Short mmCIF file of C-alpha atoms in Angstrom, two decimals:
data_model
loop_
_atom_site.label_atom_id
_atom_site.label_comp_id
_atom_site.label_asym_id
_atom_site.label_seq_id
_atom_site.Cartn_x
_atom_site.Cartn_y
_atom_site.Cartn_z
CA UNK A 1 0.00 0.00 0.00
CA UNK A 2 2.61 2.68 0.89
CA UNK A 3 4.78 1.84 -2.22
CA UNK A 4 1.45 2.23 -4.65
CA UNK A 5 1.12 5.42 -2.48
CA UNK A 6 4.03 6.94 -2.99
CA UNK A 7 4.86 5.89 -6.48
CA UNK A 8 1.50 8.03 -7.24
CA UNK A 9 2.40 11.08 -5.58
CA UNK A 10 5.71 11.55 -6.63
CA UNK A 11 7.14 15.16 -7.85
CA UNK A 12 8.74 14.28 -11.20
CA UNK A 13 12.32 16.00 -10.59
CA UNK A 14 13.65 13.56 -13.98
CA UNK A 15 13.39 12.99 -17.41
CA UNK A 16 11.53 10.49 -18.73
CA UNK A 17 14.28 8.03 -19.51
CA UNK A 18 15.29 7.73 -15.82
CA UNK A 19 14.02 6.25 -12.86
CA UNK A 20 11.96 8.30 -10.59
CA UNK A 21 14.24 7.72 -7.78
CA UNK A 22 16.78 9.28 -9.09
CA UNK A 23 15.22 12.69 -7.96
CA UNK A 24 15.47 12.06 -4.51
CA UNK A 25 19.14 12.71 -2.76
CA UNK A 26 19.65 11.26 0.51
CA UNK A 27 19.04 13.09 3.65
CA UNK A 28 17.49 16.22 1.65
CA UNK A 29 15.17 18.38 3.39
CA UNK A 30 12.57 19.49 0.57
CA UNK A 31 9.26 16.85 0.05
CA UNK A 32 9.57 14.70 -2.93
CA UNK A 33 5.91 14.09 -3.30
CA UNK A 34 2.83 15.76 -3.56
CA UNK A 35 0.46 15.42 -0.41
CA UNK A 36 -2.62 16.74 -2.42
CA UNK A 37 -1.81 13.90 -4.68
CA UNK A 38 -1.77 11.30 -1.94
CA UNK A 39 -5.04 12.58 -0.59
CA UNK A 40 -6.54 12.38 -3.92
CA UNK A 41 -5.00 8.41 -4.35
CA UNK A 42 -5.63 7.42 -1.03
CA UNK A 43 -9.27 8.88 -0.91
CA UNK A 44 -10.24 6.76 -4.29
CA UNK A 45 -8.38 4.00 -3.33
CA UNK A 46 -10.42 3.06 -0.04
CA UNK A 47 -13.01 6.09 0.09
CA UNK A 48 -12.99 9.74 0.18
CA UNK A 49 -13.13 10.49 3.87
CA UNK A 50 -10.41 7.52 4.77
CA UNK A 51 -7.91 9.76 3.44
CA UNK A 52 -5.34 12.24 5.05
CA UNK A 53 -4.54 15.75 4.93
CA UNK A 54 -1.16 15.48 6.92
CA UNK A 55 1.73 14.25 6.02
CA UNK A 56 2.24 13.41 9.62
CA UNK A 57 -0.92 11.60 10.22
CA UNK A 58 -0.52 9.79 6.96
CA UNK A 59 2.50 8.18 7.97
CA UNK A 60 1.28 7.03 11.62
CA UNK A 61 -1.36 5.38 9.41
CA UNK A 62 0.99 3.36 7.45
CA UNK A 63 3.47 2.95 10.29
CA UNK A 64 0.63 1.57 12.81
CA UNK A 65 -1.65 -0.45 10.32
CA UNK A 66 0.99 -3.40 10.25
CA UNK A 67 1.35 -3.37 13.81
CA UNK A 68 -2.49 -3.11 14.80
CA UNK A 69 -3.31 -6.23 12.21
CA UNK A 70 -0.61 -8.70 13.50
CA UNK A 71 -2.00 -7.71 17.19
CA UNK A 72 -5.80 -8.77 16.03
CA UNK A 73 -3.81 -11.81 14.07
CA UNK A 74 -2.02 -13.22 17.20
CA UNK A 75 -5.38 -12.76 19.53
CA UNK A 76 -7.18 -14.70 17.16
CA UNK A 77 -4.80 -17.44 17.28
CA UNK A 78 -4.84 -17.12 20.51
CA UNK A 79 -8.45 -17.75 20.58
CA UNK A 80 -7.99 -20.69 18.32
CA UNK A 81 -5.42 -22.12 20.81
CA UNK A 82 -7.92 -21.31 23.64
CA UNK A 83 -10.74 -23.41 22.16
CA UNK A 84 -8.66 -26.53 20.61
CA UNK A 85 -10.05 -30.02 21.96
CA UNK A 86 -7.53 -31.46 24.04
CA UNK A 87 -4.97 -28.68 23.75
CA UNK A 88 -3.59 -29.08 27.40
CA UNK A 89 -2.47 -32.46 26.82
CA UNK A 90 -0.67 -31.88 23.44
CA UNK A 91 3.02 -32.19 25.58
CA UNK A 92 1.66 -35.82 26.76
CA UNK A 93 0.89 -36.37 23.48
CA UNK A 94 4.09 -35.99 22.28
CA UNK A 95 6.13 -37.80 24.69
CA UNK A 96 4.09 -40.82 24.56
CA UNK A 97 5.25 -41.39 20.60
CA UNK A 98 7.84 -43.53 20.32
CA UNK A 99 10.58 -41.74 17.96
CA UNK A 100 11.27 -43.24 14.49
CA UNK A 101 14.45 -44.77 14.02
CA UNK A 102 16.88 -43.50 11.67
CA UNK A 103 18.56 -46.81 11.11
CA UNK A 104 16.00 -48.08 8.61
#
């Protein structure tokens, strides 16, 4: 999501023969993208009021978004773990296999 993002809001700073990232030096302090531009993406690509204004904001979106869905992910397995049949005695289980040999 943040690389379609970007790639759509870029200020062209090149020619057409070479890469957009070419434009941007390393540590520079000017904006190489257009935040109107983002807005404008970002609104059409989920819907109009889920987009940002800020720059700021923007990025704390994409920053915590990741973070926020592997939370809900791990609860849910955790729920999953919670309700497994016979979950408590999985250790048991495993001991009480006998280990295959490797000889054959």
């Amino acid at each position: 999501m943040h690389g379609s993002l970007v790639t759509s809001s870029l200020i062209r700073e090149t020619t057409e023969n070479e890469s957009a990232n070419e434009g941007y030096k390393f540590g520079q302090e000017e904006e190489t993208y257009n935040i109107v531009a983002a807005h404008g993406y970002f609104g059409r690509l989920i819907f109009q009021y889920a987009s940002f204004n800020n720059s700021r904001s923007l990025h704390f979106f994409l920053a915590a978004w990741p973070v926020i869905a592997d939370i809900i992910n791990r609860a849910n397995l955790g729920m999953e773990v919670m309700h497994e049949r016979n979950a408590h005695n999985f250790p048991l289980d495993l001991a009480a296999v006998e280990a295959p040999s490797s000889n054959g």
